[in-house]
PDB file of C-alpha atoms in Angstrom:
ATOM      1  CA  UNK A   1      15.346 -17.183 -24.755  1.00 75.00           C
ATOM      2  CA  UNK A   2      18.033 -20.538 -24.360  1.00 75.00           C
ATOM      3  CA  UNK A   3      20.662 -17.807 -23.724  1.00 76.00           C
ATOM      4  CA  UNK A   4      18.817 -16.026 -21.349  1.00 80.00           C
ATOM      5  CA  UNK A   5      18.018 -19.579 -19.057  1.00 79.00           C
ATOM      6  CA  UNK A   6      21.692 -21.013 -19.442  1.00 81.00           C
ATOM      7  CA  UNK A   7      23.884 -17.810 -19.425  1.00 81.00           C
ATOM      8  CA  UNK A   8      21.625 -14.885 -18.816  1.00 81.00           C
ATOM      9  CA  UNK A   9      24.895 -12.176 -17.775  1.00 81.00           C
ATOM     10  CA  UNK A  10      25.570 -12.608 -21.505  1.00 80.00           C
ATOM     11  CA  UNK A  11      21.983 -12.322 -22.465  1.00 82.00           C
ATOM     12  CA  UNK A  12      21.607  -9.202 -20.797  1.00 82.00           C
ATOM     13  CA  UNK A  13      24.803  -7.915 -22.487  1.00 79.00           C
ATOM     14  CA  UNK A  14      23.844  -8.809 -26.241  1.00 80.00           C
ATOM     15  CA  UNK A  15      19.905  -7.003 -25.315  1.00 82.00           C
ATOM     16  CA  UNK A  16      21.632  -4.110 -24.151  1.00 80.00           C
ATOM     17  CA  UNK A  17      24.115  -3.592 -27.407  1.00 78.00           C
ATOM     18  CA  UNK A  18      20.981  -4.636 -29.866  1.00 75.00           C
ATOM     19  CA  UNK A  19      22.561  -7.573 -31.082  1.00 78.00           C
ATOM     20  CA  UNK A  20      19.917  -9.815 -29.900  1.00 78.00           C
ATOM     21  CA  UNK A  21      16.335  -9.098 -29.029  1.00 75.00           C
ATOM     22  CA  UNK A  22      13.776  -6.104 -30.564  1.00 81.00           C
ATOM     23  CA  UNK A  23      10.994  -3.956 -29.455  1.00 84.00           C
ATOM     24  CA  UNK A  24       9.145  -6.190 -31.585  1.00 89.00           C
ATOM     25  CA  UNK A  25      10.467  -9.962 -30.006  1.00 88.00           C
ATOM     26  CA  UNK A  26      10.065  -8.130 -26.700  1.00 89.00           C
ATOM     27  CA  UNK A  27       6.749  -6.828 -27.462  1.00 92.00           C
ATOM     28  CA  UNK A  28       5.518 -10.647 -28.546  1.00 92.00           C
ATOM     29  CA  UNK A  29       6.615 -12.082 -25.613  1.00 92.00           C
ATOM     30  CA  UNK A  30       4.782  -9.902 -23.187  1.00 93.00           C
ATOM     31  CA  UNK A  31       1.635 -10.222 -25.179  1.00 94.00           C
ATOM     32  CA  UNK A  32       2.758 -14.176 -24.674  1.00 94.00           C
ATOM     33  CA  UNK A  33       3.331 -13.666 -20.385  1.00 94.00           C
ATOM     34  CA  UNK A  34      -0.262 -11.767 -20.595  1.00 94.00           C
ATOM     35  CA  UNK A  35      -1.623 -14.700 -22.394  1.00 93.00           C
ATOM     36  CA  UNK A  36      -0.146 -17.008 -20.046  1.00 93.00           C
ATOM     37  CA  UNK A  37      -0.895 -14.704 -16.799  1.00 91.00           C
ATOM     38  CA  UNK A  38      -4.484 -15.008 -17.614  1.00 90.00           C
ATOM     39  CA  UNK A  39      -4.369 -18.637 -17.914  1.00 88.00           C
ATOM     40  CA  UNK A  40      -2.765 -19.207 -14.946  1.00 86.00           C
ATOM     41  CA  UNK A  41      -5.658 -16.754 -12.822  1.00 86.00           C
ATOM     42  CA  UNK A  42      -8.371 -18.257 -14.943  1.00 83.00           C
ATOM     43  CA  UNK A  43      -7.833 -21.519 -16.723  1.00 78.00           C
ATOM     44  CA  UNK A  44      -6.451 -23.711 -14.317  1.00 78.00           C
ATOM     45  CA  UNK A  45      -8.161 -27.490 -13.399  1.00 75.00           C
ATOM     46  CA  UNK A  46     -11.640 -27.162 -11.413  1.00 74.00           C
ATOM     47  CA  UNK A  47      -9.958 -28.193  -8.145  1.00 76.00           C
ATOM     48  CA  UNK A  48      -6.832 -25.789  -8.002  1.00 73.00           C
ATOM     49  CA  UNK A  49      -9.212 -23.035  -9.570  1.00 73.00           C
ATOM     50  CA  UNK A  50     -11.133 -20.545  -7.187  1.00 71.00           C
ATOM     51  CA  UNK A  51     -11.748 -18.010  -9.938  1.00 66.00           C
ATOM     52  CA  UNK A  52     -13.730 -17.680 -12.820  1.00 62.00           C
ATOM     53  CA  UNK A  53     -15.001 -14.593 -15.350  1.00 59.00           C
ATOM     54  CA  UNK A  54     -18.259 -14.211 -13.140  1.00 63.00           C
ATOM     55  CA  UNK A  55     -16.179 -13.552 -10.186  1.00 66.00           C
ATOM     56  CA  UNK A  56     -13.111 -11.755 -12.246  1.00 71.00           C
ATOM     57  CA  UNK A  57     -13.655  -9.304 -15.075  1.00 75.00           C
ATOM     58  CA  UNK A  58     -10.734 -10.095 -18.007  1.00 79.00           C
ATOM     59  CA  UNK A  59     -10.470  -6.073 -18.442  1.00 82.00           C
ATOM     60  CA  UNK A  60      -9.501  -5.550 -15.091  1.00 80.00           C
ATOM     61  CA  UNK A  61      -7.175  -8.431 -14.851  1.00 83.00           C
ATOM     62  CA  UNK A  62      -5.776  -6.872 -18.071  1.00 87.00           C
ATOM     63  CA  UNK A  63      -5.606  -3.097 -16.640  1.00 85.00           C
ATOM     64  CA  UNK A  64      -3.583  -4.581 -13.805  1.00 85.00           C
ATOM     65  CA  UNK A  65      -0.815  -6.449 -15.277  1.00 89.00           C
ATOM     66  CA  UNK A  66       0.076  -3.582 -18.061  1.00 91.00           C
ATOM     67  CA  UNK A  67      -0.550  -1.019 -15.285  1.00 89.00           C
ATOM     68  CA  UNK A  68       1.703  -2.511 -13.167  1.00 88.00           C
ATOM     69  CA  UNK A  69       4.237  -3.609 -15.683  1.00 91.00           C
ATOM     70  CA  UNK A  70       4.168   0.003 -17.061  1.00 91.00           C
ATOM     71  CA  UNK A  71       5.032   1.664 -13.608  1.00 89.00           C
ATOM     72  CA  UNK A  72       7.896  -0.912 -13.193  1.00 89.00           C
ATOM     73  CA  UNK A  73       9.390  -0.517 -16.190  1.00 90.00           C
ATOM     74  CA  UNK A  74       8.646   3.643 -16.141  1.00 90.00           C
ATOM     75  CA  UNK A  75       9.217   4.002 -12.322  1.00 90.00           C
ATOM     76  CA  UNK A  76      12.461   1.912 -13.156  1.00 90.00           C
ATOM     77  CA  UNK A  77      13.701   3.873 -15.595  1.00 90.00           C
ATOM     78  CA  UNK A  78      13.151   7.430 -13.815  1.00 90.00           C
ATOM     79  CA  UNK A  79      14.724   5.790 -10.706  1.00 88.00           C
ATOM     80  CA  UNK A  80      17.803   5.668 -12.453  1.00 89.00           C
ATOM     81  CA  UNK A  81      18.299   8.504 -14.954  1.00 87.00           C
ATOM     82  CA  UNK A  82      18.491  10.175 -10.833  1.00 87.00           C
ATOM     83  CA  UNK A  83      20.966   7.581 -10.045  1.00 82.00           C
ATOM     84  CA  UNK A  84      23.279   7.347 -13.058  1.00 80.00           C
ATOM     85  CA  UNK A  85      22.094   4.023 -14.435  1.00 81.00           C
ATOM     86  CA  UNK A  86      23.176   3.204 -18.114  1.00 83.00           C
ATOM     87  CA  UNK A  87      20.001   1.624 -19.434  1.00 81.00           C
ATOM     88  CA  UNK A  88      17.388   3.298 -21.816  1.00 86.00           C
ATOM     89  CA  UNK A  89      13.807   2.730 -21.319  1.00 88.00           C
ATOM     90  CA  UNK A  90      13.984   0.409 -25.000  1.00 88.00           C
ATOM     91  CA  UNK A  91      17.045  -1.712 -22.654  1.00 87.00           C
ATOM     92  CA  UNK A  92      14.617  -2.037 -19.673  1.00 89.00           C
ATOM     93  CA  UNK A  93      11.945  -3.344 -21.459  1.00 91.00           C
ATOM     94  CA  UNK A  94      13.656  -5.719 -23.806  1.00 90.00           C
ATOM     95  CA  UNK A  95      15.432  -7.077 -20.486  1.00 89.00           C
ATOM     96  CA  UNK A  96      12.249  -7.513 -18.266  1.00 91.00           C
ATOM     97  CA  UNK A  97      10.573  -8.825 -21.276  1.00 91.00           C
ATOM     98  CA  UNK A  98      13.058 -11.502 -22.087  1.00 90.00           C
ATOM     99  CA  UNK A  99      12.866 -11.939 -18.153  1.00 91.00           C
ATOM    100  CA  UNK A 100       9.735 -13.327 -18.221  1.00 92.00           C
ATOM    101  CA  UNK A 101      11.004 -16.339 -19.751  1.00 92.00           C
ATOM    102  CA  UNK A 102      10.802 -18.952 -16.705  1.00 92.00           C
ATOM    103  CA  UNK A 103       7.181 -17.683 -16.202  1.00 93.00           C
ATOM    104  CA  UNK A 104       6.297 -18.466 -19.392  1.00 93.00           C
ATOM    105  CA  UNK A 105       7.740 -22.304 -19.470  1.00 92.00           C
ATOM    106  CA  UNK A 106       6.755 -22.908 -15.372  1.00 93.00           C
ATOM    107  CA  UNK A 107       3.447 -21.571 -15.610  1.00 92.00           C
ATOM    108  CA  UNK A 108       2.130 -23.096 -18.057  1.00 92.00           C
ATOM    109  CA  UNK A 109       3.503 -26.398 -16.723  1.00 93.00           C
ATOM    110  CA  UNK A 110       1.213 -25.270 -13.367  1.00 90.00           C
ATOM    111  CA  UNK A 111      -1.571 -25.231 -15.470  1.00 89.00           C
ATOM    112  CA  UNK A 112      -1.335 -28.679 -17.143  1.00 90.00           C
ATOM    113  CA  UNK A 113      -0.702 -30.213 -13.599  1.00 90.00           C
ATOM    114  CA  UNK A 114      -3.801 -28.664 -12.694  1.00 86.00           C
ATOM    115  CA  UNK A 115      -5.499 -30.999 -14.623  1.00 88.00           C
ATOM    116  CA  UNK A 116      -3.737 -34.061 -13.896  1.00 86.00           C
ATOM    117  CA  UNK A 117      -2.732 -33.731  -9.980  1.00 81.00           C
ATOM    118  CA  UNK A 118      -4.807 -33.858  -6.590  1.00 79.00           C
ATOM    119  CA  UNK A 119      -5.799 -31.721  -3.596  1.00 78.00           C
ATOM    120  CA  UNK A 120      -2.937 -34.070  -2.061  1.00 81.00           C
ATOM    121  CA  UNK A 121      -0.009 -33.333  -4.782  1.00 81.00           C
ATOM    122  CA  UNK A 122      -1.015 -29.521  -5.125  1.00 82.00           C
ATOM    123  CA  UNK A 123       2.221 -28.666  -3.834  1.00 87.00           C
ATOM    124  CA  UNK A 124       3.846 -29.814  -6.643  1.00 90.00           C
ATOM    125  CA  UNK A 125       2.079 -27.149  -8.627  1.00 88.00           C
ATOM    126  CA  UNK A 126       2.857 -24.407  -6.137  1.00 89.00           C
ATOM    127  CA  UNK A 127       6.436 -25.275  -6.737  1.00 93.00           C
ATOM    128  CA  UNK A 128       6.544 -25.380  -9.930  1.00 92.00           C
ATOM    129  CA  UNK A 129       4.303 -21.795  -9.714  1.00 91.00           C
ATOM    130  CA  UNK A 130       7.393 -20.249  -7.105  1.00 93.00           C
ATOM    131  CA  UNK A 131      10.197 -21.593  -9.102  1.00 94.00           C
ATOM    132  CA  UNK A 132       8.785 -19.603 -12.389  1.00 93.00           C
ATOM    133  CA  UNK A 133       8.421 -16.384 -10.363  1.00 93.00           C
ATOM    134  CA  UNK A 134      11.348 -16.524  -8.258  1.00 94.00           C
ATOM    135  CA  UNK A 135      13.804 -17.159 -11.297  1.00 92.00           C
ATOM    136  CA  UNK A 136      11.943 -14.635 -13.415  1.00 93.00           C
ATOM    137  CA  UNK A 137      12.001 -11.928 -10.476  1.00 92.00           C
ATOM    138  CA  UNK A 138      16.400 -13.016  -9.965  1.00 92.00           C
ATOM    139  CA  UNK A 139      16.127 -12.488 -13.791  1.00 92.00           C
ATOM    140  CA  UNK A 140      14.862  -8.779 -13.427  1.00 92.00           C
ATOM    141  CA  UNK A 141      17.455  -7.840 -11.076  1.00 91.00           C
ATOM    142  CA  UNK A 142      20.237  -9.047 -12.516  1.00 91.00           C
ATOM    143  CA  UNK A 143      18.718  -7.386 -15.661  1.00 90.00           C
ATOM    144  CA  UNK A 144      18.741  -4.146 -13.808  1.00 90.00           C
ATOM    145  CA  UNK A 145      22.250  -4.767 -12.409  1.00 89.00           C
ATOM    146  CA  UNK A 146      23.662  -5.030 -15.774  1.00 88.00           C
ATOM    147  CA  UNK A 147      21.539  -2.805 -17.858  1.00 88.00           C
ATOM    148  CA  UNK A 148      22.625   0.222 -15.502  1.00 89.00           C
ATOM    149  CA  UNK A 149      25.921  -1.115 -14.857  1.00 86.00           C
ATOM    150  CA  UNK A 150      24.962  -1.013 -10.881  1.00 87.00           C
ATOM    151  CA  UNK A 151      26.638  -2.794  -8.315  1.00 86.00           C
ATOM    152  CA  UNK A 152      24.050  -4.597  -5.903  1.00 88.00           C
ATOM    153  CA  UNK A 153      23.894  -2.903  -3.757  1.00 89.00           C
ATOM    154  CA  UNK A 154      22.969  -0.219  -5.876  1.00 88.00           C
ATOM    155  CA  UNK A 155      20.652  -2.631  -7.689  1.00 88.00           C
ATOM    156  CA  UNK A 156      18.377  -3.248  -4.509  1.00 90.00           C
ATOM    157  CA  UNK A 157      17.924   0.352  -3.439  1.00 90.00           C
ATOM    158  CA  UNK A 158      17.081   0.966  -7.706  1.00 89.00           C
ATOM    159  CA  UNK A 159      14.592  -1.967  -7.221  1.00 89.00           C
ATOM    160  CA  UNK A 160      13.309  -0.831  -3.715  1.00 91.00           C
ATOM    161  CA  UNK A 161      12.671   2.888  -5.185  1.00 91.00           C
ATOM    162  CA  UNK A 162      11.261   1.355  -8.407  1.00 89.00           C
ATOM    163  CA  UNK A 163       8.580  -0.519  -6.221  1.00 89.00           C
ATOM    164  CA  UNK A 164       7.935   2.384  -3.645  1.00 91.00           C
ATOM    165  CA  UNK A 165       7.508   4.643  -7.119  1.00 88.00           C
ATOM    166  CA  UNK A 166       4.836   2.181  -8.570  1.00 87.00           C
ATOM    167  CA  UNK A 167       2.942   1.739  -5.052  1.00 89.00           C
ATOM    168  CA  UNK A 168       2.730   5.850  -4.723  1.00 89.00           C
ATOM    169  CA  UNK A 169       1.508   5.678  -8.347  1.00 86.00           C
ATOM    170  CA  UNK A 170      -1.098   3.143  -7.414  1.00 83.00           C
ATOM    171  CA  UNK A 171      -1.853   4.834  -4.513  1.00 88.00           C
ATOM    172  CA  UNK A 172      -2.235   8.322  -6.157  1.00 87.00           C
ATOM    173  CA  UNK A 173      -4.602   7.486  -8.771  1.00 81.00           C
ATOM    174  CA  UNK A 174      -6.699   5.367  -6.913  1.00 81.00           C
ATOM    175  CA  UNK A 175      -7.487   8.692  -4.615  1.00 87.00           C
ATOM    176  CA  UNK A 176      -7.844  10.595  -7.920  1.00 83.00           C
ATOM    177  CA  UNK A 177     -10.466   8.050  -8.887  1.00 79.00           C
ATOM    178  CA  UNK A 178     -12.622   8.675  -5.868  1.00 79.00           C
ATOM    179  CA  UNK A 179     -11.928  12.160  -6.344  1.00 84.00           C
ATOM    180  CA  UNK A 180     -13.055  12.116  -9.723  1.00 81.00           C
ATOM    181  CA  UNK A 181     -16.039   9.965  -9.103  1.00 74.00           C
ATOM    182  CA  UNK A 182     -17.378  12.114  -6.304  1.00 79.00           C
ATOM    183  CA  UNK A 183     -16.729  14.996  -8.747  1.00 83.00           C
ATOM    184  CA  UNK A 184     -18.916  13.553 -11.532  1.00 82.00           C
ATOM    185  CA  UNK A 185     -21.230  12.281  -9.035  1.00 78.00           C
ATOM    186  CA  UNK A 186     -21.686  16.426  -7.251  1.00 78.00           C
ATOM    187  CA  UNK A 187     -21.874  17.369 -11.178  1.00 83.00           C
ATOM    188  CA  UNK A 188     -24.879  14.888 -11.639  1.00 78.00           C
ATOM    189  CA  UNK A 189     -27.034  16.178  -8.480  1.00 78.00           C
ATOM    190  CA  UNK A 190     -26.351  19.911  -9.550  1.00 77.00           C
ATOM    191  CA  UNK A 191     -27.745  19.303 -12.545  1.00 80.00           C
ATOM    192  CA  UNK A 192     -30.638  17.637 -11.499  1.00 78.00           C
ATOM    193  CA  UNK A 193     -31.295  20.085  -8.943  1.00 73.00           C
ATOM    194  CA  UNK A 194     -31.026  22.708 -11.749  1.00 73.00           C
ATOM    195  CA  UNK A 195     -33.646  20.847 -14.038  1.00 71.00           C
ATOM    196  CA  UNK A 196     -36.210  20.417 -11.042  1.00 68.00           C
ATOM    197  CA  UNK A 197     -35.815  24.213  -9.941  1.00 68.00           C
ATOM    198  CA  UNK A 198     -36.374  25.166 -13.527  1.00 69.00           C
ATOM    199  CA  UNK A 199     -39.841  22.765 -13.808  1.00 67.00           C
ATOM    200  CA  UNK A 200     -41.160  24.494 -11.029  1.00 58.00           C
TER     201      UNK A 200
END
């Protein structure tokens, strides 16, 4: 995690060869971001903090970070078995995991701010907030520059398909839900229809 903050080119490298960093480490540290994610949405001070579990169900806010983390990480990786990129789907993960690092030190910094800061100094905790996400999100790409071996060029139109990919995705099964509902729902007045015609 040090290596990937101070000198993350050779971070990247050492994932990518398996001499540092699992499934496993990788694995534990997303479990960590999701941890920390629902903190951020949920637990921060009363004043900084328009949500709360009556307004926000914790399964949904779960479905949507591993959804979306999934389709990144799977739209990323079919992206660029089409455009010759190097990395396996382990490499991807591992990287993006590891990524997450300045989320998980700036966020929870955010939250502790929360606590202590007013509606007057609540910039300070939006800047601490960006910085975490911007460096994590530089992270990712230069992950995905060196895990495929890409130049950047190459590495924005992987990212820009990766994110069109997940969107479709999104897109696609939220019609198939309403498709599927209405489905269930036609199935449901059939029958019903069927079990009055028959009491008559």
């Amino acid at each position: 995690m040090g290596t990937m903050l101070k000198h993350p080119i050779d971070a990247i490298y050492y994932l990518k060869i398996g001499k540092r960093g699992s499934l496993l480490s990788a694995g534990i540290m997303i479990i960590v971001t999701f941890i920390i994610y629902m903190a951020d949405i949920l637990g921060r001070g009363f004043i900084f903090n328009q949500n709360s579990l009556s307004t926000l169900s914790p399964m949904l806010l779960s479905i949507i970070f591993f959804i979306i983390l999934g389709l990144f990480i799977g739209g990323n990786y079919m992206v660029s078995t089409i455009n010759d990129g190097e990395g396996t789907i382990k490499n991807i993960f591992v990287s993006v995991a590891y990524s997450m690092v300045p989320y998980m030190i700036m966020a929870p910094i955010a939250i502790v701010l929360s606590y202590v800061l007013t509606q007057n100094e609540a910039f300070l905790i939006t800047l601490v907030w960006y910085i975490g996400i911007l460096w994590s999100a530089a992270l990712v790409i230069l992950s995905i520059l060196n895990v495929h071996n890409y130049t950047f060029k190459q590495t924005v139109k992987n990212v820009l398909l990766t994110l069109f990919f997940a969107i479709v995705a999104l897109i696609l099964v939220a019609i198939l839900y309403l498709v599927w509902d209405k489905i269930i729902e036609f199935i449901g007045e059939v029958i019903s229809e069927v079990e009055y015609r028959v009491q008559i």
